[in-house]
Amino acid sequence: LATVMRDIPFDAEVVINERTTVATAYSMAQFFTPGGIDGTSPGLQNAADIAQNLVNLSDGDVSDFLNNSANSGTSTSPTFNSLANMLASCVRSESNCDTLFELATTPNGLTPANTLRAISNIARFPWQNVPQIFALSQEETIYSPALASDVDITAWTLALVYTGNGMELDGPGNIAFDADGNAWVCNNYIFNPGPIDPDDVVCGDDHVLKFTPTGDDAPGAPYQGGGLYGAGYGITLDPDGNIWVGNFGFQGTNCPLDFEELSQSVSKFAPDGTPISPNSEGDDPGGFKGAGNLIQQPQGVVSDRDRNIWIASCSNDSVVQFPQGEPELAFKIQPLDDMGESLVIKPFDIAIDAKGNAWVTGNESNSVIAVDKEGDLLYSLTGDDAQEAGISLPMGAATDTLGNVWIANSGITKIICDGTTVPTLIDIIALTEDPFFTGPNASVTMISGEGTPTGPFKGGGLLVPWGIAVDGNNNIWVSNFQGSAVSQLCGASTENCPPGIETGDPISPNGGYFFDGLKRNTAVEIDPSGNVWVTNNWEIFAAAQNPGGRSLVVFVGLAKPVTAPLIGPPQ
């Protein structure tokens, strides 16, 4: 049995029991080595803090955090207690220990020698031997409330719901982590507590949010100014730690503001939250517009290692670059086909590869292109070739360390911009409520650095893919706008996948890693502690005057950690 803490000496007595062991095993899941627990800063230290979101170290009881209003109604506390009961059965019966160690043997055949290692194996491979492990958890009921005997559990994940100060998240679109592991979040709407009244006036949020790894507001957060308004999916950190946010102009249907004036810029903040871009003043909405108002309803915003800022300008079918972050040097990138039409219509996301090339998804054109730092076209995947590879209304893009680009194909989602509205997307998503809808075109596609596609890859809970991320093992994580689940696929480094699993095969169960605290999700990102963060961007039953979800979800210790900030492929 074990516990873990960040600060020594600890200012209270410490209890070590089955609950503290589970909290240690999950929070530190990605830091177990043959010699103990080891890793780099800040991931290792942040993980120790996150353990206290699960358990009170001073009494070994379920944490106050799990008992708060955001988490108490989810399955996390019962799952946590069932895992503790599983250990209790081992403590009380040697034969149950033998069973536990057998069930918690890694896919590569390494059998744990103690309960801590056993639970850490379950945390890293939560899809393995689920029914048998569940049966073992029913042997003792020392800790409650635990999972009922008739519950349908498909994976042993532990997830936490983060709501910050409870009055700020409303439509979180995307996340970017800084070097300390803090989460910077762009937010669609100004907070409205709900339930939504038909007469509610909800305009775009003018704050960028910043959360500590444990879900608290960072000092001084949220931050305001810099022309920020109604951010969408675009947020990034540059190599200097500055934060860039795309001002998409999201607002509720009853908001009287002219969103077009407010959706033609990006905002920049210093690492301490101080706005660097111009504030709104009079008729000037502020922000960095670039030369000639090149930006129209920006979605994906990313930095490369040369400090170039790349912006997916959704409403004018182009990409805008600020060379070395200088708005006055901005130029427009819009490769054309043989008919003179843009190769990317409604560009949504951008991913930077190791060479500094930018890969762009064209949602309405069902295409993916790559351009070099000067904006010259390198590759394009369009038409029949794109269709054969599964490119279908693509959304998120991410690169791995082997030079591949991974694309999340929604199969159904037409992104909001240039005539597509929130009510339009509500009508589209309503189709997924049909019990016979199975997301036939939902998939993931891999494209090599030379532009050769492989795919489509399906399964693992892919239903309406939106965001996509690559972890430190080069495995693939996908958020779904439908289904309340996160999907995990085997990446191109198959040695980091379970035996017999090939590139593109699902690792997560058929329904994905389901969690009843998930709503409609856009972004998925991996932090330096190996936690998988997901944005609850929309409520399940969304209202046009404010569809925004009001929380983030963090799966504890589920993925191989990634160094932050993420600029290009993961490290």
XYZ file of C-alpha atoms in Angstrom:
571
model
C 0.000 0.000 0.000
C 1.149 3.540 -0.651
C 0.466 7.234 -0.711
C 2.104 10.126 -2.557
C 2.543 13.798 -1.760
C 4.320 16.718 -3.341
C 5.465 18.624 -0.274
C 7.595 17.255 2.554
C 7.028 17.682 5.420
C 3.270 17.205 5.086
C 1.414 19.409 7.566
C -0.835 16.664 8.965
C -0.873 12.998 9.851
C -1.029 10.712 6.845
C -3.196 7.629 6.460
C -2.116 4.879 4.065
C -4.889 2.545 2.944
C -6.439 1.004 -0.142
C -7.889 4.343 -1.313
C -4.564 6.169 -1.113
C -3.003 3.284 -3.026
C -5.514 3.607 -5.858
C -4.988 7.388 -5.968
C -1.217 6.887 -6.107
C -1.424 4.206 -8.782
C -3.667 6.244 -11.104
C -2.086 9.658 -10.698
C 1.412 8.180 -11.089
C 0.444 5.529 -13.640
C 2.801 6.821 -16.326
C 5.772 7.257 -13.971
C 6.258 3.702 -12.699
C 9.727 2.359 -13.479
C 11.412 -0.933 -12.523
C 13.009 0.868 -9.590
C 9.993 2.806 -8.337
C 8.305 6.053 -9.364
C 10.378 8.505 -11.373
C 9.910 11.218 -13.976
C 10.557 14.770 -15.056
C 9.249 18.075 -13.789
C 6.564 19.361 -13.840
C 4.635 16.228 -14.804
C 5.712 14.127 -11.844
C 5.013 16.840 -9.258
C 1.669 17.786 -10.814
C 0.628 14.147 -10.746
C 1.253 14.061 -6.997
C -1.072 17.037 -6.606
C -3.765 15.404 -8.728
C -3.785 12.391 -6.390
C -5.337 14.667 -3.794
C -8.292 15.262 -6.128
C -9.107 11.603 -5.472
C -8.279 11.087 -1.792
C -7.728 13.051 1.405
C -4.228 12.133 2.515
C -4.877 12.949 6.165
C -7.698 10.440 6.655
C -7.639 8.173 3.582
C -11.231 9.093 2.712
C -12.661 10.094 -0.648
C -11.563 13.648 -1.409
C -13.750 16.692 -0.966
C -13.178 17.278 -4.676
C -14.975 14.023 -5.573
C -17.845 15.068 -3.334
C -18.320 18.475 -4.980
C -21.374 19.180 -7.113
C -19.585 18.623 -10.432
C -18.225 15.160 -9.543
C -20.636 13.699 -7.001
C -23.183 12.770 -9.648
C -20.713 10.878 -11.822
C -19.447 7.295 -11.697
C -15.958 8.304 -10.546
C -16.431 7.916 -6.801
C -18.128 4.479 -7.071
C -15.420 3.318 -9.494
C -12.695 4.616 -7.179
C -14.245 2.778 -4.212
C -14.619 -0.436 -6.225
C -10.917 -0.345 -7.050
C -10.169 0.142 -3.357
C -12.444 -2.782 -2.513
C -10.502 -4.899 -4.990
C -7.358 -4.210 -2.979
C -9.207 -4.812 0.263
C -10.113 -8.291 -0.949
C -6.419 -8.945 -1.575
C -5.420 -7.601 1.856
C -7.889 -9.975 3.447
C -7.307 -13.062 1.288
C -4.053 -14.323 -0.202
C -5.938 -16.239 -2.878
C -7.570 -13.008 -4.017
C -4.095 -11.484 -4.282
C -3.083 -14.279 -6.619
C -6.190 -13.593 -8.715
C -5.533 -9.842 -8.740
C -1.909 -10.251 -9.800
C -2.890 -12.638 -12.579
C -5.600 -10.314 -13.894
C -3.310 -7.272 -13.668
C -0.447 -8.874 -15.596
C 0.555 -6.509 -18.395
C -0.227 -7.383 -22.035
C 3.489 -8.171 -22.389
C 3.337 -10.701 -19.578
C 4.835 -8.793 -16.601
C 3.122 -9.971 -13.429
C 2.924 -7.448 -10.560
C 4.451 -8.395 -7.223
C 2.298 -6.133 -5.036
C -1.004 -4.310 -4.953
C 0.411 -0.910 -5.956
C 1.910 -2.313 -9.139
C -1.276 -4.256 -9.834
C -3.487 -1.170 -9.709
C -1.006 0.867 -11.752
C -1.199 -1.819 -14.447
C -4.991 -1.605 -14.403
C -4.721 2.186 -14.749
C -2.467 1.891 -17.824
C -4.414 -0.947 -19.447
C -7.978 -0.206 -18.306
C -9.570 -2.264 -21.084
C -7.948 -5.551 -19.989
C -9.841 -8.367 -18.160
C -12.621 -5.946 -17.219
C -15.364 -8.479 -16.245
C -13.012 -10.615 -14.150
C -11.574 -7.585 -12.360
C -15.098 -6.318 -11.732
C -16.044 -9.659 -10.164
C -13.021 -9.399 -7.853
C -14.090 -5.890 -6.819
C -17.363 -7.369 -5.579
C -15.651 -9.712 -3.082
C -15.407 -7.029 -0.358
C -17.529 -3.921 0.220
C -15.340 -2.062 2.697
C -15.622 1.235 0.817
C -18.853 2.729 -0.479
C -20.632 3.845 -2.517
C -19.196 1.319 -4.957
C -20.325 0.130 -8.365
C -23.519 -1.945 -8.239
C -23.254 -5.601 -9.149
C -25.323 -5.138 -12.319
C -23.425 -2.142 -13.711
C -22.049 -2.364 -17.259
C -18.394 -1.319 -17.029
C -16.154 -1.578 -20.086
C -12.913 0.019 -18.828
C -11.324 0.927 -15.483
C -10.754 4.628 -16.066
C -10.987 7.394 -13.460
C -12.134 10.781 -14.736
C -12.542 14.131 -12.989
C -14.834 17.027 -13.881
C -13.253 20.488 -13.663
C -15.458 23.582 -13.492
C -12.923 26.184 -12.313
C -14.609 28.785 -10.144
C -18.004 27.523 -11.338
C -18.817 30.738 -13.190
C -16.511 30.861 -16.212
C -16.673 27.811 -18.499
C -19.347 28.048 -21.195
C -18.454 26.336 -24.443
C -14.758 25.517 -23.866
C -13.350 24.932 -27.348
C -9.718 23.906 -27.024
C -6.813 23.600 -24.565
C -3.106 24.414 -24.673
C -0.695 23.562 -21.847
C 2.158 25.793 -20.743
C 5.576 24.649 -19.508
C 4.259 24.296 -15.935
C 1.376 22.068 -17.010
C -1.302 24.734 -16.576
C -4.212 24.507 -18.998
C -5.107 27.567 -21.081
C -8.653 27.277 -22.413
C -10.510 29.281 -25.052
C -14.197 29.736 -24.289
C -17.089 30.359 -26.719
C -19.667 32.156 -24.585
C -19.855 34.406 -21.576
C -20.905 32.196 -18.661
C -24.627 31.574 -18.226
C -25.599 29.184 -15.438
C -28.608 27.679 -17.242
C -31.093 26.222 -17.711
C -31.403 28.342 -20.821
C -34.361 30.703 -21.060
C -35.563 31.514 -24.610
C -35.017 35.211 -23.881
C -31.462 34.842 -22.516
C -28.935 37.196 -24.083
C -25.596 35.379 -24.135
C -22.756 37.030 -26.036
C -19.226 35.861 -26.772
C -16.764 35.475 -23.914
C -14.007 38.073 -23.700
C -11.809 36.028 -21.324
C -9.108 33.434 -21.789
C -9.136 30.889 -18.960
C -6.179 29.337 -17.164
C -6.420 26.351 -14.820
C -3.821 24.730 -12.635
C -3.304 20.966 -13.116
C -5.745 20.347 -10.259
C -8.492 22.443 -11.864
C -8.239 25.656 -9.855
C -8.049 29.097 -11.400
C -4.447 30.189 -11.830
C -3.558 33.445 -10.016
C -5.380 36.340 -11.642
C -7.316 34.129 -14.062
C -9.444 34.398 -16.083
C -7.769 37.113 -18.146
C -9.564 39.722 -20.206
C -8.800 42.162 -23.007
C -6.669 42.132 -26.131
C -9.734 42.231 -28.362
C -10.748 38.721 -27.313
C -14.317 37.769 -28.228
C -16.160 34.485 -28.734
C -13.114 32.275 -29.251
C -13.630 29.029 -31.154
C -11.119 26.170 -31.480
C -7.993 28.275 -31.895
C -5.498 28.531 -29.028
C -1.748 27.965 -28.962
C 1.441 28.869 -27.104
C 4.484 30.120 -28.991
C 8.087 29.221 -28.012
C 8.215 32.273 -25.719
C 5.184 31.128 -23.738
C 2.822 33.746 -25.163
C -0.789 32.682 -25.724
C -2.588 33.260 -29.035
C -6.372 32.926 -29.335
C -8.575 33.116 -32.437
C -11.572 35.454 -32.159
C -14.220 33.472 -33.969
C -17.120 35.636 -32.831
C -19.257 32.969 -31.157
C -22.375 34.382 -29.521
C -25.916 33.301 -28.723
C -28.720 33.893 -31.190
C -30.138 36.696 -29.008
C -26.882 38.654 -28.683
C -27.282 42.090 -30.320
C -23.584 42.590 -31.145
C -22.260 42.550 -34.708
C -20.196 39.379 -34.642
C -18.636 40.087 -38.066
C -16.752 43.061 -36.636
C -15.596 40.925 -33.717
C -14.475 37.864 -35.710
C -11.588 39.181 -37.788
C -8.626 38.957 -35.437
C -6.510 36.970 -33.017
C -5.560 38.015 -29.499
C -2.183 37.630 -27.799
C -1.490 37.374 -24.071
C 1.761 37.286 -22.108
C 2.440 34.232 -19.907
C 1.105 36.161 -16.885
C -2.191 36.871 -18.676
C -1.460 40.464 -19.638
C -3.001 41.292 -23.040
C -0.434 42.223 -25.698
C -2.779 42.736 -28.647
C -4.854 45.947 -28.722
C -7.900 46.175 -26.485
C -11.268 47.079 -27.973
C -11.775 50.827 -28.053
C -14.752 52.669 -29.498
C -15.648 51.163 -32.861
C -12.362 49.243 -33.009
C -12.877 45.691 -31.660
C -9.141 45.323 -31.004
C -6.981 42.264 -31.536
C -4.397 41.650 -34.256
C -6.052 41.705 -37.674
C -3.032 41.473 -39.935
C -2.636 43.611 -43.025
C -5.927 44.110 -44.851
C -8.254 42.195 -42.532
C -7.153 38.835 -43.911
C -8.710 36.883 -41.039
C -12.366 35.894 -41.137
C -13.803 33.714 -38.362
C -10.568 32.013 -37.319
C -10.717 28.440 -36.053
C -7.451 26.507 -35.559
C -4.494 28.639 -34.415
C -1.030 27.077 -34.000
C 2.575 28.180 -33.605
C 5.611 26.555 -35.133
C 9.120 26.550 -33.644
C 10.118 29.600 -35.698
C 7.365 31.598 -33.927
C 5.251 31.757 -37.068
C 1.568 31.869 -36.117
C -0.753 29.931 -38.437
C -4.471 30.737 -38.507
C -7.267 28.773 -40.214
C -9.433 31.552 -41.637
C -12.636 29.597 -41.958
C -14.970 32.036 -43.695
C -12.657 32.982 -46.555
C -11.244 29.510 -47.257
C -7.645 30.366 -46.523
C -4.801 30.203 -44.034
C -3.158 33.322 -42.648
C 0.405 33.381 -41.325
C 1.984 35.949 -39.017
C 5.704 35.455 -39.762
C 7.584 35.239 -36.459
C 4.397 36.418 -34.790
C 4.413 39.820 -36.520
C 0.844 40.810 -37.553
C 2.019 43.597 -39.865
C 3.823 40.970 -41.988
C 0.728 38.777 -42.317
C 0.053 37.050 -45.615
C -2.721 34.867 -46.980
C -2.254 31.283 -48.190
C -4.897 29.901 -50.542
C -3.766 27.185 -52.958
C -6.204 26.738 -55.846
C -7.284 23.745 -57.894
C -7.423 23.608 -61.703
C -10.808 25.338 -61.649
C -9.513 28.239 -59.598
C -11.278 27.097 -56.433
C -9.606 26.921 -53.031
C -8.274 23.460 -52.169
C -9.478 23.953 -48.586
C -13.025 25.174 -48.088
C -13.840 26.037 -44.494
C -10.394 25.221 -43.073
C -10.715 24.095 -39.481
C -7.466 22.879 -37.936
C -3.729 23.072 -38.586
C -0.946 20.712 -37.460
C 2.784 21.418 -37.747
C 5.173 18.589 -38.611
C 8.839 18.233 -37.645
C 9.949 20.104 -40.786
C 7.770 23.077 -39.959
C 5.237 22.334 -42.687
C 1.580 23.086 -41.952
C -1.167 20.516 -42.593
C -4.659 21.951 -42.925
C -8.068 20.254 -42.852
C -10.739 21.538 -45.229
C -14.057 20.616 -43.660
C -16.456 21.421 -46.492
C -14.010 20.466 -49.262
C -13.274 17.050 -47.678
C -9.598 17.727 -48.158
C -6.217 18.009 -46.451
C -3.319 20.077 -47.761
C 0.282 20.679 -46.687
C 2.169 23.932 -47.256
C 5.709 24.923 -46.383
C 6.738 27.903 -44.243
C 6.497 30.227 -47.247
C 2.959 29.056 -47.960
C 3.830 27.039 -51.062
C 1.746 23.919 -51.652
C 3.525 20.625 -50.967
C 0.741 18.030 -50.990
C -3.010 17.949 -51.413
C -5.410 15.122 -50.696
C -8.695 15.852 -52.447
C -11.458 14.276 -54.505
C -11.556 10.519 -55.023
C -8.187 9.986 -53.349
C -9.406 11.734 -50.212
C -12.687 9.844 -50.234
C -10.905 6.496 -50.590
C -8.724 7.383 -47.573
C -11.810 8.190 -45.509
C -11.499 11.989 -45.510
C -15.074 12.984 -44.689
C -15.880 16.404 -43.226
C -12.499 16.433 -41.445
C -11.976 18.349 -38.214
C -8.862 18.015 -36.028
C -5.294 17.304 -37.132
C -2.194 16.182 -35.194
C 1.333 15.047 -36.054
C 3.437 12.235 -34.598
C 7.193 11.886 -34.133
C 7.559 9.683 -37.236
C 6.419 12.391 -39.652
C 2.807 11.257 -39.992
C -0.271 13.459 -39.800
C -3.487 12.144 -38.244
C -6.915 13.450 -39.253
C -10.220 13.158 -37.368
C -13.031 12.614 -39.879
C -16.358 13.608 -38.358
C -18.370 12.120 -41.201
C -21.293 14.415 -40.407
C -20.240 17.731 -38.832
C -20.322 20.862 -40.978
C -18.445 23.434 -38.974
C -19.999 26.726 -38.023
C -18.795 29.541 -40.306
C -19.648 31.175 -43.628
C -23.373 30.514 -43.479
C -23.429 27.462 -41.238
C -24.944 28.478 -37.903
C -25.441 26.971 -34.463
C -29.078 26.045 -35.310
C -27.815 24.360 -38.490
C -25.348 22.238 -36.525
C -28.027 21.422 -33.942
C -30.174 20.029 -36.766
C -27.230 18.017 -38.135
C -26.353 16.580 -34.731
C -30.009 15.677 -34.145
C -29.499 12.968 -36.751
C -27.053 11.241 -34.409
C -29.827 10.806 -31.828
C -31.434 8.263 -34.147
C -30.882 4.876 -32.420
C -29.848 3.404 -35.764
C -27.177 6.036 -36.430
C -23.710 4.487 -36.189
C -21.502 7.184 -37.708
C -20.667 5.207 -40.870
C -18.170 7.808 -42.086
C -16.600 8.492 -38.699
C -12.946 7.549 -38.932
C -9.310 8.514 -38.586
C -6.850 8.806 -41.482
C -3.050 8.724 -41.310
C -1.055 10.644 -43.936
C 2.685 10.122 -44.279
C 5.090 13.048 -44.457
C 5.232 12.445 -48.230
C 1.461 12.812 -48.542
C 0.506 9.117 -48.789
C -2.731 8.322 -46.912
C -3.592 5.172 -45.009
C -7.047 4.437 -43.748
C -9.788 4.920 -42.925
C -9.454 3.527 -39.407
C -12.618 2.920 -37.419
C -13.834 1.471 -34.131
C -12.856 2.114 -30.542
C -15.882 4.331 -29.963
C -15.409 6.665 -32.951
C -18.818 8.194 -33.581
C -18.483 11.909 -34.429
C -14.718 12.562 -34.200
C -13.688 16.164 -33.604
C -10.359 16.710 -31.830
C -7.302 14.477 -32.145
C -4.030 14.245 -30.199
C -0.883 12.119 -30.214
C 0.615 11.042 -26.882
C 4.229 10.371 -25.913
C 3.939 6.784 -27.193
C 2.679 8.001 -30.597
C -0.744 6.555 -29.844
C -3.826 8.418 -31.048
C -6.602 9.986 -28.958
C -9.864 11.262 -30.407
C -12.689 13.249 -28.835
C -16.231 12.638 -30.064
C -19.014 15.210 -30.376
C -21.462 12.373 -29.781
C -21.314 9.317 -27.553
C -19.756 10.682 -24.317
C -16.563 8.749 -24.914
C -12.911 9.209 -25.833
C -11.310 6.869 -28.380
C -7.758 5.488 -28.393
C -6.109 3.996 -31.482
C -2.736 2.380 -32.021
C -0.369 4.805 -33.701
C 2.542 4.221 -36.035
C 4.871 3.036 -33.215
C 3.250 -0.361 -32.861
C 5.797 -1.477 -30.245
C 3.882 0.793 -27.855
C 0.579 -0.977 -28.563
C -0.815 -4.200 -27.088
C 0.448 -7.382 -28.755
C -1.354 -8.137 -32.002
C -2.573 -4.549 -32.441
C -1.543 -2.789 -35.639
C -1.459 0.853 -36.698
C -4.975 2.298 -36.700
C -6.505 -0.550 -34.701
C -8.634 0.505 -31.728
C -7.188 0.111 -28.243
C -10.215 1.507 -26.420
C -13.359 -0.682 -26.185
C -16.083 -0.659 -28.830
C -17.857 2.201 -27.088
C -14.646 4.064 -26.321
C -13.675 5.164 -22.822
C -17.191 6.137 -21.782
C -17.725 8.557 -18.906
C -21.051 9.885 -17.712
C -19.497 13.298 -17.060
C -18.775 13.838 -20.762
C -21.108 15.967 -22.887
C -20.393 16.937 -26.504
C -16.633 17.132 -26.855
C -14.378 19.072 -29.194
C -10.749 19.082 -28.042
C -8.633 16.296 -26.557
C -5.126 17.073 -25.275
C -2.433 15.251 -23.252
C -0.654 17.000 -20.374
C 2.850 16.433 -18.927
C 1.423 14.087 -16.260
C -0.241 11.762 -18.760
C -3.754 13.009 -18.063
C -6.169 13.191 -20.990
C -8.130 16.469 -21.015
C -11.397 16.840 -22.935
C -13.577 19.916 -23.466
C -17.322 19.638 -22.802
C -18.023 22.154 -25.550
C -21.779 21.649 -25.943
C -24.490 20.301 -23.694
C -26.131 17.064 -24.839
C -29.390 18.942 -25.458
C -28.114 22.198 -26.900
C -30.039 25.479 -27.204
C -29.248 27.919 -29.997
C -29.141 30.902 -27.640
C -26.339 29.152 -25.730
C -25.371 25.529 -26.465
C -22.208 25.715 -24.378
C -21.080 22.994 -21.991
C -19.687 24.166 -18.680
C -16.826 21.865 -17.758
C -13.654 20.037 -18.675
C -13.061 16.322 -18.093
C -9.674 14.905 -17.124
C -8.927 11.158 -17.408
C -6.268 10.510 -14.768
C -2.983 8.908 -15.880
C -4.411 7.382 -19.045
C -1.811 8.398 -21.671
C 1.944 8.676 -22.101
C 2.909 12.234 -21.036
C 3.743 14.980 -23.516
C 6.124 17.883 -22.908
C 4.399 21.272 -22.869
C 3.920 23.530 -24.631
C 3.098 21.346 -27.612
C 4.660 22.960 -30.697
C 4.691 20.545 -33.615
C 4.970 16.781 -32.944
C 4.789 15.585 -29.313
C 7.915 15.183 -27.235
